[in-house]
Coordinates of C-alpha atoms and ligand atoms in Angstrom, one line a residue:
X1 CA 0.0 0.0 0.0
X2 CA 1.5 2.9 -1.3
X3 CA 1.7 5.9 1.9
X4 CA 0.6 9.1 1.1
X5 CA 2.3 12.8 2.2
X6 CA 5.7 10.6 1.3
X7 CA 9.1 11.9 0.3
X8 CA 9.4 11.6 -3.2
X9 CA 13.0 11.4 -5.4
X10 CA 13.1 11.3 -9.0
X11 CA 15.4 8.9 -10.3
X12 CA 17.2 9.9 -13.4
X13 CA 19.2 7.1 -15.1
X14 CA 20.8 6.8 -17.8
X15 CA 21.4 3.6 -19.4
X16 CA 20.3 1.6 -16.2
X17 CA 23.0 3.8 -14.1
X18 CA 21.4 5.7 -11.6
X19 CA 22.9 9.3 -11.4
X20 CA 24.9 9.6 -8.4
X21 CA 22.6 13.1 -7.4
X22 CA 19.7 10.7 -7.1
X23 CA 21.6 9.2 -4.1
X24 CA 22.3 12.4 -2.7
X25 CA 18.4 13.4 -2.8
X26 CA 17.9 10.1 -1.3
X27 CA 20.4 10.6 1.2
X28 CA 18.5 14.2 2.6
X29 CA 15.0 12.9 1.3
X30 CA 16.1 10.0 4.1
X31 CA 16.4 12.8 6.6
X32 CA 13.4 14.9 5.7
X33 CA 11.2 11.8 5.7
X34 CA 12.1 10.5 9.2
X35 CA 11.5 14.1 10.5
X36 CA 7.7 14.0 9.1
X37 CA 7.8 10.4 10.5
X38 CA 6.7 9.2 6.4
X39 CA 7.9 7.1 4.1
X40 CA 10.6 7.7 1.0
X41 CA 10.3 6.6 -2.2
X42 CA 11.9 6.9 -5.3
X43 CA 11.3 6.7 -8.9
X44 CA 12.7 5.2 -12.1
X45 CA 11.5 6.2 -15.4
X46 CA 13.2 4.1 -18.4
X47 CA 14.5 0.6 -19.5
X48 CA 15.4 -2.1 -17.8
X49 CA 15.5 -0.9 -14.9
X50 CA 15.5 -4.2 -11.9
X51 CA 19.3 -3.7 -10.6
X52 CA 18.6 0.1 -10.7
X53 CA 15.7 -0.2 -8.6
X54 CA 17.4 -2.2 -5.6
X55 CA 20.3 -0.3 -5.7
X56 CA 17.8 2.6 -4.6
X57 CA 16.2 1.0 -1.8
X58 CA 20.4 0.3 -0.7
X59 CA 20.7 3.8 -1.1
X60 CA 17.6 5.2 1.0
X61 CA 14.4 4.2 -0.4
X62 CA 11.6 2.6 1.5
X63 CA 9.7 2.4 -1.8
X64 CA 10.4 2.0 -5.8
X65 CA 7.9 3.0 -8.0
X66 CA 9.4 1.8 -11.2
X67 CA 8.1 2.7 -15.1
X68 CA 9.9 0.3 -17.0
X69 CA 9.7 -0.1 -20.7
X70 CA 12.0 0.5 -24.2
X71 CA 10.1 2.8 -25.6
X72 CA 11.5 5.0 -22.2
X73 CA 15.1 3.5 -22.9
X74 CA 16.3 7.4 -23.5
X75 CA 15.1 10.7 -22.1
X76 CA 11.3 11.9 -23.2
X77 CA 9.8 14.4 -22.0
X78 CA 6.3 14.2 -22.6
X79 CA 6.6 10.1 -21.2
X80 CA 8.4 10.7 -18.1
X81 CA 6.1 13.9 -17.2
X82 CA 2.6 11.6 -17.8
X83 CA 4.1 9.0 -15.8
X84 CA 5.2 10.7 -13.0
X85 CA 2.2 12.8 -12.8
X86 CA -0.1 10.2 -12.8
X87 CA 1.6 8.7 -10.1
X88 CA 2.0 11.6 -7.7
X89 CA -1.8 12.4 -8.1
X90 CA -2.5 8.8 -6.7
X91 CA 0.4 9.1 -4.3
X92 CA 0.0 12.5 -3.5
X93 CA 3.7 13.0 -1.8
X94 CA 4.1 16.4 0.3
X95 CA 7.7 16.7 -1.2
X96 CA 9.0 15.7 -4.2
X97 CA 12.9 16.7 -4.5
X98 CA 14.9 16.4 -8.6
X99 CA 18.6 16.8 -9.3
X100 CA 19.0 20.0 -10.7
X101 CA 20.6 18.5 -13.6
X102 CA 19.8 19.1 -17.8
X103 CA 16.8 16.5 -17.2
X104 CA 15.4 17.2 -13.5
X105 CA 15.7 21.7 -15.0
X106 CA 13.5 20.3 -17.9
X107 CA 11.5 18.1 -16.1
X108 CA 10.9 19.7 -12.9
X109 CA 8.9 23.1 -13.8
X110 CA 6.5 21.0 -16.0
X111 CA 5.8 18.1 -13.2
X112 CA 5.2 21.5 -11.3
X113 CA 2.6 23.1 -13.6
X114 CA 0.9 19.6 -14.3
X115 CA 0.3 19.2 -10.3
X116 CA -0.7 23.0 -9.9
X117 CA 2.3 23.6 -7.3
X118 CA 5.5 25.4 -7.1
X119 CA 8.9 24.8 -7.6
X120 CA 12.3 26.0 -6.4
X121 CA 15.0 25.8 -8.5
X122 CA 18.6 24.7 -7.7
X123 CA 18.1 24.5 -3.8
X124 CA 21.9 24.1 -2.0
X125 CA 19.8 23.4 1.5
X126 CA 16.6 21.8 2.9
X127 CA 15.4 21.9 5.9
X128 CA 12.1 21.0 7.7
X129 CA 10.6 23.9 10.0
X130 CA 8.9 22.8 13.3
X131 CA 5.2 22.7 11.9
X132 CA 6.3 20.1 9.0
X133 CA 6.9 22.5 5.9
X134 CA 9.7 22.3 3.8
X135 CA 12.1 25.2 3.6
X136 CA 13.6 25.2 0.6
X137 CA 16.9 27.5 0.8
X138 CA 19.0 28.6 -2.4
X139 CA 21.2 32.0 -3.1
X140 CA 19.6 34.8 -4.4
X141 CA 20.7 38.2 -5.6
X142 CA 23.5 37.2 -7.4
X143 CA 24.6 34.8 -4.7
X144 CA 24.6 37.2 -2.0
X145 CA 21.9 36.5 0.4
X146 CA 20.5 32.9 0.8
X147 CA 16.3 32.8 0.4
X148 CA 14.4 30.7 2.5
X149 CA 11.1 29.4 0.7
X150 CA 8.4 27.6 1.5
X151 CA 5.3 26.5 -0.6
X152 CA 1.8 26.8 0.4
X153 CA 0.5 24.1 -1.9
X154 CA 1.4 20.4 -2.0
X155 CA 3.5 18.8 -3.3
X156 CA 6.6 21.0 -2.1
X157 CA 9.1 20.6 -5.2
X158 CA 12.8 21.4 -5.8
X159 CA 15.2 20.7 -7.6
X160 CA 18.9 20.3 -6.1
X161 CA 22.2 21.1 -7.2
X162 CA 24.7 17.6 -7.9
X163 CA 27.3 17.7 -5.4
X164 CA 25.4 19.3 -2.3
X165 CA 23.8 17.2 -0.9
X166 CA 25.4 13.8 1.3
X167 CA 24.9 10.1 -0.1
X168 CA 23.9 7.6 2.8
X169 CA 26.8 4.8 2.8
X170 CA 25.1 2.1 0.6
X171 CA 23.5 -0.7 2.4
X172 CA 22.4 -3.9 1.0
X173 CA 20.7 -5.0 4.2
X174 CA 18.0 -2.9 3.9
X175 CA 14.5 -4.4 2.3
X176 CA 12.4 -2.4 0.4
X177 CA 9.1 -2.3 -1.8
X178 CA 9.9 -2.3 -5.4
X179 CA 6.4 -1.3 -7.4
X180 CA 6.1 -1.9 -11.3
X181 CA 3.9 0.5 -13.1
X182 CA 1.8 0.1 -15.7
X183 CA 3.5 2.7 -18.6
X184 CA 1.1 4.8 -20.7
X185 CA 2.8 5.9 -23.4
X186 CA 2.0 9.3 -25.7
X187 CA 3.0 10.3 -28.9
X188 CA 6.9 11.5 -28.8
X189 CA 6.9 15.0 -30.0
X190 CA 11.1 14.9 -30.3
X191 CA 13.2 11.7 -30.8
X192 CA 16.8 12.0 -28.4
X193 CA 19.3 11.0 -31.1
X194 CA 22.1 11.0 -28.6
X195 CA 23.2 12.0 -25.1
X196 CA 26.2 13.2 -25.0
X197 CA 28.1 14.4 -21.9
X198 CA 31.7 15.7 -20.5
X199 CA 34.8 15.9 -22.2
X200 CA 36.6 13.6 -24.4
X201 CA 37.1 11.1 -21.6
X202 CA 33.3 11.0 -20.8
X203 CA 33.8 12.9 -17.4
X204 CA 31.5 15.8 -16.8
X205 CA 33.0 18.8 -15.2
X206 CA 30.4 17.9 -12.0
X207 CA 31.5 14.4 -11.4
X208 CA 34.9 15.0 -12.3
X209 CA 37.3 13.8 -9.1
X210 CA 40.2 16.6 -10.3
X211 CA 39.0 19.7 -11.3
X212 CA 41.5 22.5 -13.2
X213 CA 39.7 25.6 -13.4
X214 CA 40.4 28.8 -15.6
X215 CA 40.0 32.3 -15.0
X216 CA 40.6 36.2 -16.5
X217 CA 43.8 35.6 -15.4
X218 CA 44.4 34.0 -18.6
X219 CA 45.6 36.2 -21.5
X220 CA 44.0 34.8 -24.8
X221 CA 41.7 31.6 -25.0
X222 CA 45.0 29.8 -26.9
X223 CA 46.3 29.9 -23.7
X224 CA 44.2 27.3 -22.0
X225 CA 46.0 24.8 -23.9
X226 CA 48.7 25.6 -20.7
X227 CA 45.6 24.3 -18.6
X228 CA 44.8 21.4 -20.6
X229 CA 48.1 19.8 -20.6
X230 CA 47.9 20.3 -16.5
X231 CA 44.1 18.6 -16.3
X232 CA 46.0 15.8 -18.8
X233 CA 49.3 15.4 -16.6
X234 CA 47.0 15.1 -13.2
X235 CA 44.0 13.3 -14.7
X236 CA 41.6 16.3 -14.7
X237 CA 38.8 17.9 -16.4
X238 CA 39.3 21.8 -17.9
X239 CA 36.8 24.2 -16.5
X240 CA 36.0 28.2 -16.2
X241 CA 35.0 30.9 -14.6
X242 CA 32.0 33.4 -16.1
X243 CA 34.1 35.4 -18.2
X244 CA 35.4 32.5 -20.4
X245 CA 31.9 31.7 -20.9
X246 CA 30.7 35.1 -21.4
X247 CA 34.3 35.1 -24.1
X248 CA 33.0 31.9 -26.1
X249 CA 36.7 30.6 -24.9
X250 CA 35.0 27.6 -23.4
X251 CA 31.4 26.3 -23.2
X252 CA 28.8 26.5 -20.5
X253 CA 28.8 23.2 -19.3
X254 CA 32.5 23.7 -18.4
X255 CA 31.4 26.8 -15.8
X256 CA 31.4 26.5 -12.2
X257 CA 29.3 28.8 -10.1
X258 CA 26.5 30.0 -9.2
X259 CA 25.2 29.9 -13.4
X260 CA 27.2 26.5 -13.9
X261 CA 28.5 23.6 -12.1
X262 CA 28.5 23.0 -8.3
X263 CA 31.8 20.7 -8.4
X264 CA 33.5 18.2 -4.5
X265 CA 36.3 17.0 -6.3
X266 CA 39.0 15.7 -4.5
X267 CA 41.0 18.4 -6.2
X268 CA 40.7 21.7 -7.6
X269 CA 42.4 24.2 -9.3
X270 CA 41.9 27.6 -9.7
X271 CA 44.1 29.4 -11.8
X272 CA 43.6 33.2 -12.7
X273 CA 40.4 33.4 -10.3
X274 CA 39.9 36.0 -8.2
X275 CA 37.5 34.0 -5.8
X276 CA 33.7 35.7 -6.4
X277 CA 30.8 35.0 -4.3
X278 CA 28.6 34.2 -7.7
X279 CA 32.7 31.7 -8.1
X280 CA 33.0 30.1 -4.2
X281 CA 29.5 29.1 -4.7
X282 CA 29.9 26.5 -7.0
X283 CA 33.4 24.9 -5.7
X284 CA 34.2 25.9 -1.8
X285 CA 33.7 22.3 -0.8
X286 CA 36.3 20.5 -2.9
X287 CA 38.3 18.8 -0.8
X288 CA 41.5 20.5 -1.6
X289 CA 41.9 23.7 -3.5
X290 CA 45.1 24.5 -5.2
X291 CA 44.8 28.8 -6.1
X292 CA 47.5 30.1 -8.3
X293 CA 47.5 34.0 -8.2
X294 CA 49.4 36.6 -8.9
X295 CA 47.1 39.2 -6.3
X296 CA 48.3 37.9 -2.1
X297 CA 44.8 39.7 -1.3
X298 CA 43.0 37.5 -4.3
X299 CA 39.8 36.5 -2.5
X300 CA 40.3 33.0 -3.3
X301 CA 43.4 32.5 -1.0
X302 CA 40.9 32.4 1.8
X303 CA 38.9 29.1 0.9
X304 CA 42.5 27.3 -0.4
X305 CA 44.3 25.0 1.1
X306 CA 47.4 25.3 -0.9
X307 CA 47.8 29.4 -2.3
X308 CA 50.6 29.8 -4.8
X309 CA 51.1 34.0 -5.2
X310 CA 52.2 33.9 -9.0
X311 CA 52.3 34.3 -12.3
X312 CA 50.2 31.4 -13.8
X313 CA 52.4 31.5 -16.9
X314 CA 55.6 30.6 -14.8
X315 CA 53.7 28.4 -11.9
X316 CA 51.1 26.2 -14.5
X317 CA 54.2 24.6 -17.0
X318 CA 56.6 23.8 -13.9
X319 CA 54.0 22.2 -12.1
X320 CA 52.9 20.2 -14.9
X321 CA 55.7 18.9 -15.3
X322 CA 56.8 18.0 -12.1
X323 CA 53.5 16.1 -12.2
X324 CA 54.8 14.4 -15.2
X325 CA 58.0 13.4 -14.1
X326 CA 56.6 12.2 -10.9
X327 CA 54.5 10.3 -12.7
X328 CA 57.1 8.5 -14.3
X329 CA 59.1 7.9 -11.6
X330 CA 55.8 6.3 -10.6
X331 CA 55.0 4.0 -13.4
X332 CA 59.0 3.4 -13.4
X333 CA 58.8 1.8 -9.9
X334 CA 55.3 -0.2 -10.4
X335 CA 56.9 -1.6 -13.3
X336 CA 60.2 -2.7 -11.5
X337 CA 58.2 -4.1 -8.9
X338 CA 55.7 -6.2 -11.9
Ligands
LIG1 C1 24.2 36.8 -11.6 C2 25.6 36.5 -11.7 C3 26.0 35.2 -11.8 C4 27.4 34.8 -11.9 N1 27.7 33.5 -12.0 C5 29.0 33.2 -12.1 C6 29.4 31.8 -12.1 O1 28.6 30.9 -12.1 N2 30.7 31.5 -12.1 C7 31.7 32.5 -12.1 O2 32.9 32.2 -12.1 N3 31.3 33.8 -12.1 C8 30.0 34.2 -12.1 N4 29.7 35.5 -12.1 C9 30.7 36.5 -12.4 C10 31.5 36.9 -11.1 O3 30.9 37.9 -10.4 C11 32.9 37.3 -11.4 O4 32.9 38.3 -12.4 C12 33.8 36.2 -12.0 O5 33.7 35.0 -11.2 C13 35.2 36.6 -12.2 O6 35.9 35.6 -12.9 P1 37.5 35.5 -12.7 O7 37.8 35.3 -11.3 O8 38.0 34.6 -13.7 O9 38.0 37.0 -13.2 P2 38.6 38.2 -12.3 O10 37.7 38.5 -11.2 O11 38.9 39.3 -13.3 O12 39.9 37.6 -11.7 C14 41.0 37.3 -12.5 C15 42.1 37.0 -11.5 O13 43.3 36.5 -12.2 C16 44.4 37.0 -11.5 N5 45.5 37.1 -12.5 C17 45.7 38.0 -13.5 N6 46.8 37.7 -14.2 C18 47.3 36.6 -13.7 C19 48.4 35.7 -14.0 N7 49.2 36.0 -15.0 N8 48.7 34.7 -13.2 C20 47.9 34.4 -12.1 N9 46.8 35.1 -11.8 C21 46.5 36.2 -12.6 C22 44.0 38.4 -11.0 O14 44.8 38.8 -9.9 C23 42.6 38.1 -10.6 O15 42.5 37.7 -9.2 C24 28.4 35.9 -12.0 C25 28.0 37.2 -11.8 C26 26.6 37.5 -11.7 C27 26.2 39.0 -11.5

């Protein structure tokens, strides 16, 4: 029996490989649902879909409503709205929580108008106030005050940035419903011919575990072949600030900040960044940050861990190839020891 005024995660997959910010919305959705003393679900729009859905109820989920077909095997809009919809109007959750990812910004706003509620976009914070409503907490103002909103109507909906939010430690003890819905399927209006993501290596600038991060400080967008070639010698992905966006030097999935990617790799790089509030936003919880600046009073020196005061076209080629030759040394000694 499916319980109503639930916690409700959407899902998104890919391929049968849950996106790790679906674990993270589990992981708070956990949280908010014990608070309001109700159950969490979770669900799975798409194609075969059986190991997907227990690996949900390892990650959180009390319930799996699951909408399995191949018509569903990639991304469609018009299917996953109807089928989600249909379900929340029997369920009736009092939250329902998306990744603010490409899919969950396109999906979310339409689930929304279809169940006559609101929506807030690209929460970093939830919390539960102490008569049961959802405050739903996100910057505003360019990043320089943090709004606290709560919706009136039900079901309270959000949609929450990748990399925020905490993953509970995955648990294959835990038992779980796993529900298989009947899939009503509509006319497609667009066919997805492919999904493509990240760079060359398939690694999105979000996921990525070493980040190497460009900024104003660079002098012409030929140079960020100087950044490349450190992202390549530590195993990295290339990403900006704003104004190599704004430049057409790079391209917007490659930005971090409040208007891009919220990025936790292990570590980051900035390079030629001054440190902006609309900047910090997106990447002040890696777990490391490397800054390389030629300004001591650079805002960024106060979230690194490591600051080097510099000029980035000295610093970046020496330390790139120190990597390198350490890394030789490295595969040197592993294969002496093979
Ligand atoms: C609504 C809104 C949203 C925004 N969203 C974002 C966002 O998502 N992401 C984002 O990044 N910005 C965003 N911005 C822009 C933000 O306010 C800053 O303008 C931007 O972050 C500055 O980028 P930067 O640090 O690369 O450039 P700058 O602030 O110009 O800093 C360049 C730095 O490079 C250093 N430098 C110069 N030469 C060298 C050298 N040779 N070697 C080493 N260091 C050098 C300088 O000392 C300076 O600190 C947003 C702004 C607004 C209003």
């Amino acid at each position: 029996m499916a319980a109503t005024h639930s916690v409700m995660v959407f899902a998104e997959q890919n391929g049968g490989r849950v996106h790790p910010v679906a674990y993270e919305l589990l992981g708070k959705g956990r949280d908010i649902a014990d608070r309001l003393g109700t159950e969490l679900s979770a669900v799975l729009v798409g194609n075969d879909l059986a190991a997907a859905a227990q690996e949900l109820i390892y990650g959180g989920a009390d319930a799996v409503y699951v909408f399995d077909n191949p018509a569903l095997d990639s991304f469609d809009i018009m299917n996953y709205r109807r089928s989600i919809v249909d379900l929340a109007k029997e369920v009736q959750p009092d939250v329902i929580l998306l990744g603010a990812t490409a899919i969950g910004r396109s999906l979310g706003p339409r689930l929304a108008a279809a169940l006559g509620t609101g929506l807030t976009a690209d929460c970093t914070a939830l919390e539960v106030d102490g008569e049961g409503h959802l405050v739903q907490i996100r910057p505003a103002f360019s990043g320089n005050i943090l709004a606290h909103i709560k919706t009136d109507t039900r079901p309270q909906m959000a949609t929450v940035r990748y990399k925020i939010m905490q993953a509970l430690p995955r648990d294959c003890s835990r038992t779980g419903r796993v529900t298989s819905r009947a899939v009503a399927l509509e006319e497609p209006l667009a066919v997805m011919a492919r999904v493509a993501a990240g760079d060359a290596t398939g690694t999105s600038v979000a996921e990525a575990e070493v980040v190497v991060c460009g900024g104003r400080g660079l002098k012409k967008p030929e140079d960020l072949k100087l950044l490349q070639q450190l992202a390549d010698a530590v195993g990295g992905v290339l990403a900006c600030s704003k104004p190599l966006v704004d430049a057409g030097w790079l391209e917007k999935d490659q930005l971090v900040g409040f208007s891009g990617n919220t990025v936790r790799p292990r570590i980051y790089f900035a390079v030629g960044v001054s440190g902006s509030s609309q900047h910090l936003i997106g990447m002040r919880n890696s777990d490391t940050i490397v800054a390389i600046n030629t300004d001591p009073s650079a805002d960024i020196f106060q979230v690194a861990d490591y600051g080097i005061v510099g000029d980035l076209y000295d610093i970046v080629p020496r330390l790139t190839a120190a990597v390198q030759t350490s890394r030789s040394r490295g595969d040197r000694e592993q294969a002496a020891c093979n």
